[in-house]
C-alpha positions in Angstrom: 91.4 106.9 82.5 91.3 103.2 81.6 93.7 101.1 83.7 94.8 98.9 80.9 95.8 102.0 78.9 97.7 103.3 81.9 99.4 99.9 82.2 100.4 100.0 78.5 102.2 103.3 78.9 103.8 102.4 82.2 105.1 99.2 80.6 106.4 101.2 77.7 108.4 103.4 80.1 110.0 100.3 81.8 110.8 98.8 78.4 112.4 102.0 77.2 114.6 102.4 80.3 115.7 98.8 80.2 116.7 99.3 76.5 118.7 102.4 77.4 120.5 100.5 80.2 121.3 97.6 78.0 122.8 100.0 75.4 125.0 101.9 77.8 128.5 101.1 78.9 128.4 101.6 82.6 132.1 101.8 82.9 132.4 104.6 80.4 129.4 106.6 81.8 128.7 105.6 85.4 126.8 108.7 86.2 124.3 108.1 83.4 124.1 104.5 84.5 123.0 105.5 88.0 120.5 108.0 86.5 118.9 105.2 84.4 118.9 102.8 87.4 116.9 105.4 89.4 114.5 105.8 86.4 114.1 102.1 86.2 113.3 101.9 89.9 110.6 104.6 89.6 109.1 103.3 86.4 108.9 99.7 87.9 107.2 101.1 91.0 104.7 102.9 88.9 104.1 99.7 86.8 103.5 97.7 89.9 101.1 100.3 91.3 99.0 100.2 88.2 99.1 96.4 88.2 97.9 96.4 91.8 94.9 98.6 90.8 94.1 96.3 87.9 94.1 93.3 90.2 91.8 95.1 92.7 89.5 95.8 89.8 89.7 92.4 88.0 90.2 89.8 90.8 89.2 91.5 94.0 87.8 88.4 95.6 90.5 86.1 94.3 93.5 87.9 95.7 96.0 85.8 97.6 95.8 86.4 101.4 98.3 89.0 102.7 97.5 88.2 106.4 101.2 87.2 106.8 102.1 90.9 106.7 101.2 91.2 110.4 104.2 88.9 111.1 106.6 91.4 109.5 108.6 94.0 111.6 106.8 97.3 111.2 109.9 99.0 109.7 109.5 96.7 106.6 105.9 97.7 106.0 106.7 100.6 103.6 105.0 101.7 100.4 107.8 100.4 98.1 108.0 96.9 99.6 106.6 95.4 96.4 109.2 97.1 94.3 111.9 95.9 96.7 110.7 92.4 96.3 110.9 92.7 92.5 114.5 94.0 92.7 115.4 91.2 95.1 114.0 88.6 92.8 116.0 90.0 89.9 119.2 90.0 92.0 118.6 86.4 93.1 118.1 85.3 89.5 121.3 87.0 88.5 123.2 85.2 91.3 123.5 88.2 93.6 122.5 87.3 97.2 121.8 90.6 98.8 121.5 90.6 102.6 121.4 86.8 103.0 123.5 83.7 103.0 124.2 82.1 99.7 122.5 78.9 100.6 119.3 80.8 101.5 119.5 82.7 98.2 120.0 79.5 96.2 116.8 78.0 97.8 114.9 81.2 96.8 116.1 81.3 93.2 113.4 79.0 91.8 110.7 81.1 93.4 112.3 84.3 92.1 112.5 82.8 88.6 108.8 81.8 88.7 107.8 85.2 89.9 109.7 87.1 87.2 108.5 84.7 84.4 104.9 85.3 85.7 105.4 89.0 85.6 106.6 88.9 82.0 103.6 86.8 81.1 101.3 89.4 82.8 103.0 92.2 80.9 102.6 90.4 77.6 98.9 89.5 78.2 97.9 92.9 79.5 99.7 94.7 76.6 97.8 92.6 74.1 94.5 93.2 76.0 95.1 96.9 76.1 95.5 97.0 72.3 92.4 94.8 71.6 89.8 95.2 74.3 90.9 97.7 76.9 87.6 97.6 78.7 87.4 94.0 79.6 89.3 91.2 81.5 88.6 87.8 79.9 89.3 84.6 81.8 92.8 84.1 80.4 93.8 87.6 81.7 92.3 86.8 85.1 94.1 83.5 85.3 97.6 85.0 84.8 96.8 87.8 87.3 95.7 85.2 89.9 98.9 83.2 89.3 101.1 86.3 89.5 99.4 87.5 92.7 100.0 84.1 94.4 103.6 83.8 93.3 104.3 87.4 94.4 102.8 86.7 97.9 104.7 83.4 98.3 108.0 85.0 97.3 107.5 88.0 99.6 106.8 85.8 102.6 109.7 83.5 101.9 112.2 86.3 101.1 111.4 88.3 104.2 111.3 85.2 106.4 114.9 84.4 105.3 116.1 87.9 106.3 114.4 88.6 109.6 112.7 86.8 112.4 109.0 87.1 111.6 106.5 87.2 114.5 105.1 83.9 115.6 101.3 83.5 116.0 101.7 83.6 119.8 103.5 87.0 119.5 100.8 88.4 117.2 98.2 87.3 119.7 100.1 88.9 122.6 100.4 92.1 120.5 96.6 92.1 120.0 96.1 91.6 123.8 98.1 94.7 124.4 96.0 96.6 121.9 92.8 95.5 123.7 94.4 96.4 127.1 95.1 99.9 125.8 91.6 100.3 124.4 90.0 99.2 127.7 92.4 101.5 129.6 91.3 104.5 127.5 87.6 103.6 128.0 88.1 103.3 131.7 90.0 106.6 131.9 87.3 108.4 130.0 84.7 107.0 132.3 86.5 108.0 135.4 87.3 111.5 134.0 91.1 111.0 133.9 91.0 111.9 130.2 88.7 113.8 127.9 87.5 113.0 124.4 88.9 116.3 123.3 92.4 115.3 124.4 92.1 112.1 122.3 90.6 113.8 119.3 93.3 116.5 119.5 96.2 114.0 119.8 97.3 115.6 123.0 101.1 114.7 123.3 100.8 114.0 127.0 98.7 110.9 126.1 101.9 109.2 124.8 103.0 109.0 128.5 99.6 108.9 130.2 98.0 105.9 128.5 100.9 103.5 128.9 101.2 104.4 132.6 97.5 103.8 133.2 97.6 100.6 131.1 100.3 99.2 133.5 98.0 99.8 136.5 95.0 98.4 134.6 96.9 95.4 133.4 98.2 94.6 136.9 95.0 95.3 138.9 91.9 95.7 136.8 92.6 93.1 134.1 95.1 90.7 135.8 94.4 87.9 133.3 95.4 90.0 130.4 98.9 90.6 128.8 100.4 91.8 132.1 99.4 88.6 133.9 102.2 87.7 136.2 100.9 84.2 136.5 102.7 83.6 133.2 106.4 83.1 132.9 108.4 85.9 131.4 108.8 83.8 128.2 105.0 83.7 127.9 104.6 87.4 128.0 105.0 89.9 125.1 108.5 91.0 124.4 107.2 94.5 125.2 106.9 93.6 128.9 108.9 90.5 129.5 112.2 92.3 130.3 110.4 94.1 133.1 108.9 91.0 134.7 110.5 91.5 138.2 109.8 95.2 138.2 106.2 94.6 137.3 105.9 92.3 140.3 107.2 95.0 142.6 104.8 97.5 141.2 101.9 95.1 141.6 102.7 94.4 145.2 102.9 98.2 145.9 99.6 98.8 144.2 97.8 96.1 146.2 98.4 98.0 149.5 96.7 101.2 148.2 93.2 102.1 149.1 90.6 103.0 146.4 91.1 106.7 147.2 94.9 106.4 147.0 94.8 104.5 143.7 92.5 107.1 142.2 95.0 109.8 143.4 97.9 107.9 141.9 96.2 107.5 138.5 95.2 111.2 138.4 98.8 112.2 139.1 100.0 109.9 136.3 97.8 111.9 133.9 99.6 115.1 134.7 103.1 114.2 135.7 105.8 114.4 133.0 
């Protein structure tokens, strides 16, 4: 049950698979080579997972900030992102620039080298610790973990930023404004009886259409200074709504001529129409 013991055996598996790959002629047995590569991928993923748990236990308050993850496109935020970063670093160090320009890869190579050297140091230190005092984390162990955690985060941010356009602080703020608008819309709809708590708790599929429709009305009439404010230019709005700037203006003008009773009738109809 001890994490350092788990790390020892996870590290042993990685070492064993690497040795098998190095002793294999890939041209003579390509099928076995692919099998071993998959085993390496899985064993490295397990090793990183155990290392993550060790850092959470050993240096929970000294972890490098991962706030930058909110800048990443959602499709990148997967469970195996860390393993992909490790594979990317190995490729960069070997001179293989996957998915990026050679100039960008050359700039990232020093970071990749530092990360992989730090990982090797962590593996060495934790193996020794697991064989001597598997129940404690002395200061030298904590120091190498803190360094590795920092280098990993810095490489992750630099690598992803070189591949995709990460969100700017303004875009993140606009996204948060939309979240607030949707929350206030749901609260208002519950108060007016358009929705029920049972519908929300039961993940009623109709809500996928109802809440965005009501949010547009709320954003244009009830909270006009929020993310749907048409006093802003399209460039200042979230990319979710900016393509529909002119259409939103027309909708707002139509909504303004409705009486309170007509607006209520419209909102109720939006909760039922498909």
